[in-house]
XYZ file of C-alpha atoms in Angstrom:
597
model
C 0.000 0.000 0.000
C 0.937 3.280 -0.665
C 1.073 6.111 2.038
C 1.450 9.882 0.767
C 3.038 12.106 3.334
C 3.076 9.611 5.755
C 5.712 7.356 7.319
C 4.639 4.074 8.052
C 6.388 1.997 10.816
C 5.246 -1.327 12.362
C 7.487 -3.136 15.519
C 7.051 -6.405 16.413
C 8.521 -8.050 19.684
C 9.907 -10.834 17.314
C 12.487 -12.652 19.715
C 11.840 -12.379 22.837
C 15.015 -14.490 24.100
C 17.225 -13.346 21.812
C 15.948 -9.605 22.820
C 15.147 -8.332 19.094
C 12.470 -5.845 17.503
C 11.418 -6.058 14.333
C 10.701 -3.384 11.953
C 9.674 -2.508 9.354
C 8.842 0.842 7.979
C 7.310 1.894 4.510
C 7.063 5.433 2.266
C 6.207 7.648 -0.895
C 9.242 7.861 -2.953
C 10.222 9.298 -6.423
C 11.569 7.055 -8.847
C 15.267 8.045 -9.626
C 15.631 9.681 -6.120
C 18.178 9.089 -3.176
C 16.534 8.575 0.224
C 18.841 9.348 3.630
C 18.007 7.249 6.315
C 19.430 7.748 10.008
C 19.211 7.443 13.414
C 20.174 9.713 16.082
C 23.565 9.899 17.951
C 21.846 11.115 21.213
C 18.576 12.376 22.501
C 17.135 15.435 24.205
C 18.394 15.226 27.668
C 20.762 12.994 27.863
C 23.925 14.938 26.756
C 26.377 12.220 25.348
C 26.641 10.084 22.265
C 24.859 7.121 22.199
C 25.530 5.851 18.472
C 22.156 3.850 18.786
C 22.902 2.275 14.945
C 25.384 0.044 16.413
C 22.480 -1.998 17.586
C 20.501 -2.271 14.129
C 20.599 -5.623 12.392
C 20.073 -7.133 8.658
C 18.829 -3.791 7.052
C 17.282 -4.422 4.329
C 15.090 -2.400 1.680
C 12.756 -3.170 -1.329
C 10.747 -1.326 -3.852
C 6.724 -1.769 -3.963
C 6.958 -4.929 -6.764
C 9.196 -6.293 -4.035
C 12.863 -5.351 -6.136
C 15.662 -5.193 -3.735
C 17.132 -1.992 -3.168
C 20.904 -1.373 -2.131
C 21.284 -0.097 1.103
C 24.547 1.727 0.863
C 26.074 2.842 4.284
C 28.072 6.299 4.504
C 28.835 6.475 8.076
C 28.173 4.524 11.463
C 24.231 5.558 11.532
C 23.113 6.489 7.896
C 22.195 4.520 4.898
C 21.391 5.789 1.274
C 18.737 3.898 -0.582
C 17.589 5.248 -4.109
C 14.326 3.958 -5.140
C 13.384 2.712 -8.661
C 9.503 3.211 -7.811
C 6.603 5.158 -6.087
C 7.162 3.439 -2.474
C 10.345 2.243 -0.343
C 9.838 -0.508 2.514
C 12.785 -1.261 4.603
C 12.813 -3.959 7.755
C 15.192 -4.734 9.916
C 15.686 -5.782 13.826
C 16.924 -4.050 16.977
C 19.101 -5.653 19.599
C 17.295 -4.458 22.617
C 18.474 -5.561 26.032
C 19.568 -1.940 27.818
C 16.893 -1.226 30.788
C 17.893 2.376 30.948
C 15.739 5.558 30.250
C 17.584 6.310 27.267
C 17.277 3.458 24.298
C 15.419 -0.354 24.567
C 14.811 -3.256 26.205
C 12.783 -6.769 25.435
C 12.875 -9.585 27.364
C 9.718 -12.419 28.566
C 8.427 -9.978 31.487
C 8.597 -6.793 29.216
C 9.412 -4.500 26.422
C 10.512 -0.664 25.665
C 11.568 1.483 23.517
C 12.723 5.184 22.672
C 11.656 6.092 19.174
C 15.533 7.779 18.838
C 17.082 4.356 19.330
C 14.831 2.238 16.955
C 12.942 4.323 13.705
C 15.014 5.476 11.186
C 14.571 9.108 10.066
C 13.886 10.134 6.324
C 16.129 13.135 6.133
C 13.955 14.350 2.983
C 11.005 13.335 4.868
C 11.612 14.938 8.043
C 8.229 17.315 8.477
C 5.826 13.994 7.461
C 3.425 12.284 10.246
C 4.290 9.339 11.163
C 1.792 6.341 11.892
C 3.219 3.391 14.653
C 1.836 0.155 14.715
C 2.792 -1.382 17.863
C 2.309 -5.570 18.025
C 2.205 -7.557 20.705
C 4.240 -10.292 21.323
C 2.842 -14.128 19.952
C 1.291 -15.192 23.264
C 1.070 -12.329 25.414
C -2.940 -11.827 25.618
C -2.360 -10.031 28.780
C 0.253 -7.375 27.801
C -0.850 -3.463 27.712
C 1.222 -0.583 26.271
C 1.582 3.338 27.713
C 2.905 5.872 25.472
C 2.319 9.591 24.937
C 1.968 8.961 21.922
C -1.285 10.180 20.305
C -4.047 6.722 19.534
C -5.288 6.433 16.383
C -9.291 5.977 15.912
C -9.942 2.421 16.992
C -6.956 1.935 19.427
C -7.722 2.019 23.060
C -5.717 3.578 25.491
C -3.339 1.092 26.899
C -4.013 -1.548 23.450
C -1.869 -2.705 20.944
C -2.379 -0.915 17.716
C -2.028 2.342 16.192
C -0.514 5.364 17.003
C -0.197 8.853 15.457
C 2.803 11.160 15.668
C 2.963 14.686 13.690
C 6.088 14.373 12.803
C 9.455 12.517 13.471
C 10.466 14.434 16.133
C 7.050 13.780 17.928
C 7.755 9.853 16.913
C 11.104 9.816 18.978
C 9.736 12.441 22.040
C 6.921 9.823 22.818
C 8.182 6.791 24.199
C 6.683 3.391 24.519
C 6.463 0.695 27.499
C 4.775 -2.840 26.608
C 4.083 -5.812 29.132
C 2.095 -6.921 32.453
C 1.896 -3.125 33.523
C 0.405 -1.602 36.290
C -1.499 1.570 35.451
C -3.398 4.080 37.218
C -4.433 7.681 36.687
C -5.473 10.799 38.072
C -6.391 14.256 36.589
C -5.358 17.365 37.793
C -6.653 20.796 36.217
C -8.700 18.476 33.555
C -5.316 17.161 32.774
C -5.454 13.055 33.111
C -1.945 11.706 34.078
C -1.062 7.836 33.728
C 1.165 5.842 36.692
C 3.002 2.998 34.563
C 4.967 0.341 36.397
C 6.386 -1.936 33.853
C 7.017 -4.888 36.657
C 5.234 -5.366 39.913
C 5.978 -3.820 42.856
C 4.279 -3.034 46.426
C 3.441 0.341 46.800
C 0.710 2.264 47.545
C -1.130 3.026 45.209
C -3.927 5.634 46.291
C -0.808 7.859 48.255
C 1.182 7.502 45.271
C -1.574 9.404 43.103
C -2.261 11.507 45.799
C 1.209 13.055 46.386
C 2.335 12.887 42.630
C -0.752 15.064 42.089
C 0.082 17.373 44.585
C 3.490 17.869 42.570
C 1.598 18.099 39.093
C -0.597 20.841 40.861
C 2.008 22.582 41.505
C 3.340 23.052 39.060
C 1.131 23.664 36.693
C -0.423 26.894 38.875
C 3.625 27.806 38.700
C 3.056 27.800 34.984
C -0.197 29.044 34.728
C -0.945 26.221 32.013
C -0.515 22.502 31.277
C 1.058 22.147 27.738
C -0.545 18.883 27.336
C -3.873 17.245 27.501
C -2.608 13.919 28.825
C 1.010 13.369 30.525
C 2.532 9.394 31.529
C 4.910 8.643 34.139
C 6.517 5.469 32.719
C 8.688 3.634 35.369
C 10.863 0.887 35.138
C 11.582 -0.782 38.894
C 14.660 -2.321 39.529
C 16.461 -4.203 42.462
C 18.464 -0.754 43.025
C 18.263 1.862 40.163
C 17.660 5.378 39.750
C 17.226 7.542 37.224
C 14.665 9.925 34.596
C 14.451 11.534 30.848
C 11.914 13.641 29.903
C 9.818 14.315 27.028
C 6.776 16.956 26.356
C 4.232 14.791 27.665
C 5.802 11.980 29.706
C 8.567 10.786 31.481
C 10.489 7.486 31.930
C 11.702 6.961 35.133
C 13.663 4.025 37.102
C 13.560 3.380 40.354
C 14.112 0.945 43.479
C 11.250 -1.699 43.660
C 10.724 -0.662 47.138
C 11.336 3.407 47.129
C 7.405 3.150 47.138
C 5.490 3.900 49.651
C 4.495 1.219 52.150
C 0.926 0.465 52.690
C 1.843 -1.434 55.993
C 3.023 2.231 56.923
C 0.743 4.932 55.718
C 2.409 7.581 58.114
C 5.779 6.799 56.749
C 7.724 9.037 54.806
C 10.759 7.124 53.631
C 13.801 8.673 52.340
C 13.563 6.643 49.486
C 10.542 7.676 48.317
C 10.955 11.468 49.236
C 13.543 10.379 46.657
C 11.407 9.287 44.366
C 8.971 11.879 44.653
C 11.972 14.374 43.780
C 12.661 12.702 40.890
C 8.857 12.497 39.373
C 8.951 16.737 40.113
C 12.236 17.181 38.580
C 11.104 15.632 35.166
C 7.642 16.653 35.261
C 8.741 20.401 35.411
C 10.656 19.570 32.522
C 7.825 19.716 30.366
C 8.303 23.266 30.676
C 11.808 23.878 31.707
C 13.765 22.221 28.414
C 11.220 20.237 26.345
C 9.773 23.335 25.896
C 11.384 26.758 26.940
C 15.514 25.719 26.082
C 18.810 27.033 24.554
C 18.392 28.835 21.371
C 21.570 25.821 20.225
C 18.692 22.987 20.968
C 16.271 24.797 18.352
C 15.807 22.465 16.625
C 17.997 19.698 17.556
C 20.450 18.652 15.925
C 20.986 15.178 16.745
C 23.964 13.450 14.516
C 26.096 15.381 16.502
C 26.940 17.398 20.128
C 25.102 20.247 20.429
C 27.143 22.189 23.234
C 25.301 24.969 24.965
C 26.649 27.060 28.305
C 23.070 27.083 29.752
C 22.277 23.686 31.185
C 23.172 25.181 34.469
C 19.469 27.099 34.081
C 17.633 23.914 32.466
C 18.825 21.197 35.222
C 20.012 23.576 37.790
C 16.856 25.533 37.776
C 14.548 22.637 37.761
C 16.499 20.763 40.404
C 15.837 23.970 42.666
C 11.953 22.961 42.286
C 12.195 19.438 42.417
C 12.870 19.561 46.273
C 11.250 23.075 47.258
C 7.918 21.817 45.135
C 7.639 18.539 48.090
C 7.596 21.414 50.516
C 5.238 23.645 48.808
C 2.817 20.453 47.969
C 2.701 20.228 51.398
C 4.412 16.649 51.031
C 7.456 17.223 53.633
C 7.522 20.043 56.257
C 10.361 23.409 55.958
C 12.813 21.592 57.981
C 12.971 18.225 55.961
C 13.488 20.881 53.151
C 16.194 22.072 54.393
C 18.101 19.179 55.197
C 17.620 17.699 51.428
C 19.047 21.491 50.102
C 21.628 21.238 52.729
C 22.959 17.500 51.373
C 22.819 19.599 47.730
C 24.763 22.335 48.981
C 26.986 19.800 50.741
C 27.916 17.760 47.453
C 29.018 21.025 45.737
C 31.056 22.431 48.666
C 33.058 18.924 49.708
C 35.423 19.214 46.736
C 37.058 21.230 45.449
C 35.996 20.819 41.493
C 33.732 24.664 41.493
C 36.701 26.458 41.923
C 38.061 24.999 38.926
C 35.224 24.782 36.599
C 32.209 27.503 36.379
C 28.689 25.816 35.534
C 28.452 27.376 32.504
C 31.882 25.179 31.691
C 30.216 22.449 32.927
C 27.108 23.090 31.077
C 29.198 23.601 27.794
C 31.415 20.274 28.575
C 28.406 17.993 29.509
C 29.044 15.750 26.737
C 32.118 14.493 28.011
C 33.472 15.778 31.962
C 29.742 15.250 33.124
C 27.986 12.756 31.471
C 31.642 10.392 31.570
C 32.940 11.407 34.487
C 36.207 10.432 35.300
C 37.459 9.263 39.040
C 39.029 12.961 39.276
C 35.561 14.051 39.105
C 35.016 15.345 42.847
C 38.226 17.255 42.543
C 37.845 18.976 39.295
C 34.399 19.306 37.998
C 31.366 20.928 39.172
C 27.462 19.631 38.741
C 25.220 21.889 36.580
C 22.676 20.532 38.743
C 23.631 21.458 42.310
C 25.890 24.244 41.308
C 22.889 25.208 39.400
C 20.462 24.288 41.986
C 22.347 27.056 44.372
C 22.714 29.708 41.620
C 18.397 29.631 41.287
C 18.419 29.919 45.379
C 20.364 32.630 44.702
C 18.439 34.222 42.151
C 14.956 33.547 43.925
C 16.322 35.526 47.123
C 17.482 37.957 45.325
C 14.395 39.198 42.970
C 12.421 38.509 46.363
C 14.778 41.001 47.684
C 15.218 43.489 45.309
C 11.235 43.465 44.552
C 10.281 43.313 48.732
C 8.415 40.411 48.172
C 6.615 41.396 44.786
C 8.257 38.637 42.359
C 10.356 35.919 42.482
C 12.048 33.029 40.787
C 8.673 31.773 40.088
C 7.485 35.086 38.142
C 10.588 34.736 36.354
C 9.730 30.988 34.626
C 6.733 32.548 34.112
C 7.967 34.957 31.598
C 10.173 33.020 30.364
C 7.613 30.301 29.684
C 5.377 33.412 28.069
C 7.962 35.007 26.203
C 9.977 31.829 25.283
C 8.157 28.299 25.982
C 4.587 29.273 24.260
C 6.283 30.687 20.749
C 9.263 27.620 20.894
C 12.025 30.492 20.941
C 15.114 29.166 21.974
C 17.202 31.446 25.038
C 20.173 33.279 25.618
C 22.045 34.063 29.218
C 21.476 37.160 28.394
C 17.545 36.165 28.559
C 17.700 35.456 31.822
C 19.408 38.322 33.427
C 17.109 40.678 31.288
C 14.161 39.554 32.859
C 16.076 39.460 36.253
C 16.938 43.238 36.017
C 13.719 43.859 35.768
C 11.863 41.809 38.606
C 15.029 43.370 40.783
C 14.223 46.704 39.375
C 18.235 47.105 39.457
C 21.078 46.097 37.453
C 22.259 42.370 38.951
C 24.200 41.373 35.857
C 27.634 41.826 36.982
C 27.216 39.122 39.940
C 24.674 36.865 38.485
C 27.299 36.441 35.391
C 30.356 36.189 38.074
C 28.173 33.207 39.243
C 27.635 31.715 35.728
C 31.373 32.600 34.434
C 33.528 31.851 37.479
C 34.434 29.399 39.195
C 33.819 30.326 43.022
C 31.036 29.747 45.792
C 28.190 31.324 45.823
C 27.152 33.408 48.764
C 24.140 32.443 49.802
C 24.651 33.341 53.811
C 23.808 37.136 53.651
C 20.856 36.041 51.714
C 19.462 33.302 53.648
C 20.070 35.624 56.844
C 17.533 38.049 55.769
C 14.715 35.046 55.446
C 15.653 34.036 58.572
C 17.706 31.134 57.608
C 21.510 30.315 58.809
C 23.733 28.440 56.278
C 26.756 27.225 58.174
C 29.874 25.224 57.632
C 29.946 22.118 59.417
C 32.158 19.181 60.254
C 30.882 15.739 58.650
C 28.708 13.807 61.656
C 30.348 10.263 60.137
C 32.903 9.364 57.226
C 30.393 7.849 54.957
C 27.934 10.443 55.570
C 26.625 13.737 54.008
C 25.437 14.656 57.113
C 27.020 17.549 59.776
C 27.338 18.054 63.207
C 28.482 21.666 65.202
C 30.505 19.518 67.479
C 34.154 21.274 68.245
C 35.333 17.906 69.347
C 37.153 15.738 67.224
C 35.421 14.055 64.308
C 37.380 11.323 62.667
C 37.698 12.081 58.595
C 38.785 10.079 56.044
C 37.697 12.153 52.430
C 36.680 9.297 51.093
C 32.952 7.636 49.862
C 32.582 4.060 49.898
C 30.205 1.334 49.611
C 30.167 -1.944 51.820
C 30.575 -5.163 49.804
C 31.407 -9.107 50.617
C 34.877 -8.274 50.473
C 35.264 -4.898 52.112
C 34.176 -1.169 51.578
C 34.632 -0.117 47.584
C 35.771 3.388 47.217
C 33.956 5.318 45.403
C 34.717 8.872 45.974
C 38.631 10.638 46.895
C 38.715 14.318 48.298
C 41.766 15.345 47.228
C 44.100 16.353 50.097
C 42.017 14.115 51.951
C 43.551 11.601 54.618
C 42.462 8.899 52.029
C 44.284 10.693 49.157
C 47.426 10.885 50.960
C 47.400 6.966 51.850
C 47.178 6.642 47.866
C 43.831 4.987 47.676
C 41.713 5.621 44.458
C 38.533 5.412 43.272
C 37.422 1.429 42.769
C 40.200 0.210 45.198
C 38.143 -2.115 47.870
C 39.886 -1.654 51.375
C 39.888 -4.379 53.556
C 41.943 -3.683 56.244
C 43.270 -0.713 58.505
C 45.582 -1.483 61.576
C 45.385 -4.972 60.515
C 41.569 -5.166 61.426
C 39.190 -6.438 59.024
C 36.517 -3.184 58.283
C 33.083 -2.648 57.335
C 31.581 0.742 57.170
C 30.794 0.510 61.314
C 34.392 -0.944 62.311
C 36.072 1.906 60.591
C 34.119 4.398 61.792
C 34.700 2.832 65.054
C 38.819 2.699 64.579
C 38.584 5.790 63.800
C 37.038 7.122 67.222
C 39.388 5.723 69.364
C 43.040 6.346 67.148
C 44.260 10.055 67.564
C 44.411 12.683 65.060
C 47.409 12.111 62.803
C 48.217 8.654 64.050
C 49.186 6.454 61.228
C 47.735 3.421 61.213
C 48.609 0.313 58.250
C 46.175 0.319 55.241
C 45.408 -2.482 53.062
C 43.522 -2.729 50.040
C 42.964 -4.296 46.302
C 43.486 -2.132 43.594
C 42.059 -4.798 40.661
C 43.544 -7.988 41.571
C 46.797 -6.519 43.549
C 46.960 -5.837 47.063
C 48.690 -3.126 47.953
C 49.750 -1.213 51.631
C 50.209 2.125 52.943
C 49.732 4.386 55.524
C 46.400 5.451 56.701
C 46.075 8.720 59.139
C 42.242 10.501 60.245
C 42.127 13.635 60.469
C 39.537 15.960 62.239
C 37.004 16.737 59.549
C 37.311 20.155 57.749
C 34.583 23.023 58.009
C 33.051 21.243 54.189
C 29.465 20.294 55.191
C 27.045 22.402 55.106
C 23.937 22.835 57.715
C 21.117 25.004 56.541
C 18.036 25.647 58.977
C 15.927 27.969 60.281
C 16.879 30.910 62.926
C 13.830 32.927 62.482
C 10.455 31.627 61.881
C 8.426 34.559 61.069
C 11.378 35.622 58.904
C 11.487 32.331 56.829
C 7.969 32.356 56.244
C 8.783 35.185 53.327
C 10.714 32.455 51.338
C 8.285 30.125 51.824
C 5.340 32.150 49.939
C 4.186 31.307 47.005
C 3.936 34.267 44.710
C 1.489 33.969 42.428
């Protein structure tokens, strides 16, 4: 058959075992004319190559009498087909067996997939819609499917069938979960949203709705507007996993099978789930914040290749402001749980010493390779767009509350942008930002608002958490696997390292340079085992460390691959690097706190 302006494409689950996709995909052509056919390198939001061709298989292409066409292959994800009549049809399989958020995954219990990691594009083609048929597997009566992805008339939500996308990008931006889910829904502000767990799990259900529609609420009054008429929260639950990517209408998320909430324990609030509940807030405000208002370099993608931009500091730093502050404002956790979560963030970015080196607008512009493949150096010489980023929007959301006494703040400022930017898909500039923030201020603040983009220093958020009656204080570190911080003046045994209790001892995973554990030569991925000739786990060491004096070296020994090597271990009292923020002055913090609408 014959489709004018329209891409077909049809998957098919067609080995379960062996973890492949099949499919097949079918177009107009003009005889005599050469077709480019691609796939992505990377996709919106997740800022590294992927080269998601290297899992295509036995590509193959044929004209509409069924002629075989040559496939000819000019670099590691495009193919050139010329076609001899008035339709092209090409099939071929995907290897799909990555359970990530990013590309695809097939197995007995359940299937997914990311549009960017299994249709090929039509370069000349690029503006058609796009029609998805989605098959089920040969004996799997009992398998649904969730996608944002628009039905087609006669395909019920969560069936098999067909789907509708506007154009290729909308194809790829809408992805697709099939198996034995469990599904539920809720509507805020007319707005129906989908829970999707692709694999069973134990939480509760009704308090899950309930407080992820406290954090859709929220932010769509922040917004003013939902820019979509149905959104899906698509997650995959894991033994231990973590992780989101976002898209206009849905996210996929992956999680711990028990971060949900207990129903043995309705009054509990787990840190695990105030975890997950961070993570469902950060992407959902995406929808806004990058899918929709984003660097002018991301419009439109370009996806064969690394689009660098100096501004993810505003699109993840930003939104990683809300994601915590919105559980607080949903009325989910109270001020002070608040401010323990921002004073872990604050914590990661102050420990090491990687933002004096690198400003987030560096780290924005490098993402593609010193963020998203961090290094073991990372601590040391990097910064996070996120939590650097997260700090810089506490800045600038104390400041416009400042400068305006109370009239605007951070939140009028994503309005405008959202008005000015998001609605008419204009892509930003820094200069964007600090526009708008001159004029909420009513002052010029560009000179330190782009000292806090361009350099690499802290950010000095204790005069302005002072005036909202907040302290932010350096602290020693309570324990020496811990984030947390204690005002103690006594001695507090440090090490500078991060590690993770396994079978055969504690497996390093972070080195402060400088750092007790740096001088005793131990490196990220080196397993410890013993110190002072005593076997440790995370509670002896702590332990030796209490009772063995400041400075006093003590014998080290630990496997660095399959070698064991010795040195010399000596604590130290921990340095002034956590942070503690909390509140001094009720009345005073209750200005933050406000909501201005």
């Amino acid at each position: 058959m014959q489709h004018k302006n329209k891409i077909c494409y049809q998957i098919t689950p067609e080995n379960i075992h062996s973890h492949l996709f099949s499919v097949e995909m079918t177009f107009a052509s003009e005889p005599g004319k050469s077709y480019t056919l691609s796939l992505p390198a990377w996709l919106p939001g997740s800022y590294m190559i992927r080269d998601f061709a290297k899992n295509i298989i036995e590509l193959s292409a044929i004209s509409a009498d069924g002629q075989a066409l040559a496939a000819e292959k000019s670099d590691k994800q495009t193919w050139h087909v010329t076609a001899t009549d008035e339709q092209i049809s090409l099939s071929y399989q995907v290897f799909a067996f990555d359970l990530s958020v990013r590309t695809a995954y097939l197995d007995s219990q359940r299937g997914f997939f990311n549009g960017s990691s299994t249709f090929l594009a039509v370069e000349e083609l690029s503006e058609h819609a796009c029609q998805l048929t989605i098959n089920p597997p040969g004996q799997a009566d009992n398998w649904q499917v969730a996608t944002g992805m628009p039905r087609a008339t006669g395909t019920d939500k969560y069936a098999f069938g067909d789907y509708i996308a506007a154009d290729y990008h909308e194809l790829i931006d809408c992805p697709v979960a099939i198996g034995i889910l469990d599904t539920f829904e809720f509507t805020v502000e007319g707005v129906v949203h989908h829970l999707v767990f692709t694999s069973g799990h134990y939480g509760d259900h009704q308090r899950l709705a309930d407080d992820v529609a406290k954090l859709c609420q929220h932010h769509i009054k922040l917004f003013s507007e939902a820019p979509f008429t149905e959104y899906w929260f698509i997650t995959h639950l894991l033994a231990s996993g973590f992780g989101g990517l976002e898209h206009k209408n849905s996210t996929v998320l992956q999680a711990s099978r028990f971060d949900l909430p207990n129903p043995n324990k309705p009054e509990e609030l787990s840190d695990n789930y105030k975890t997950f509940l961070s993570l469902c807030s950060h992407e959902y405000f995406h929808a806004w914040n990058v899918c929709r208002i984003k660097p002018k370099e991301f419009v439109p993608y370009n996806l064969q290749k690394e689009s660098h931009t100096k501004q993810l500091w505003a699109y993840e730093g930003i939104t990683s402001y809300y994601d915590d502050f919105s559980l607080f404002r949903a009325g989910i956790i109270p001020f002070e749980q608040y401010l323990e979560l921002l004073s872990k963030t604050a914590t990661r970015v102050y420990r090491g010493g990687g933002e004096l080196k690198q400003s987030v607008t560096e780290s924005s512009f490098d993402a593609w390779t010193k963020f998203y493949q961090q290094g073991p150096d990372a601590v040391n010489n990097i910064v996070s767009y996120y939590t650097k980023g997260s700090l810089i929007a506490l800045w600038l959301d104390l400041t416009i509350r400042d400068k305006s006494a109370g009239q605007y703040s951070l939140d009028t400022l994503m309005r405008e942008l959202w008005i000015h930017f998001g609605r008419p898909g204009i892509g930003t500039q820094e200069d964007d930002f600090i526009n708008i923030a001159n004029i909420l201020c009513g002052e010029d603040i560009s000179e330190p608002f782009k000292a806090l983009l361009h350099a690499p220093d802290r950010v000095a958020l204790a005069p302005l958490l002072a005036k909202v009656g907040v302290s932010f204080e350096a602290q020693k570190f309570k324990s020496l696997n811990s984030l947390d911080t204690t005002s103690s003046d006594n001695y507090i045994p440090y090490l500078g390292a991060q590690f993770k209790e396994q079978a055969g001892g504690l497996k390093i995973s972070v080195v402060v340079e400088h750092s007790p554990a740096a001088k005793a030569g131990l490196a990220v991925n080196d397993v410890l085992i013993a110190v002072d000739n005593l076997k440790v786990t995370e509670k002896s060491l702590q332990q030796l460390g209490e009772h063995l004096s400041a400075g006093q070296a003590v014998s080290c020994y630990y496997f660095r691959d399959d070698q064991l090597l010795c040195s010399e271990l000596a604590f130290s009292d921990s340095p002034l690097s956590a942070i503690k923020i909390s509140v001094t002055d009720a009345e005073l913090a209750a200005s933050w706190q406000n909501i201005i609408t």
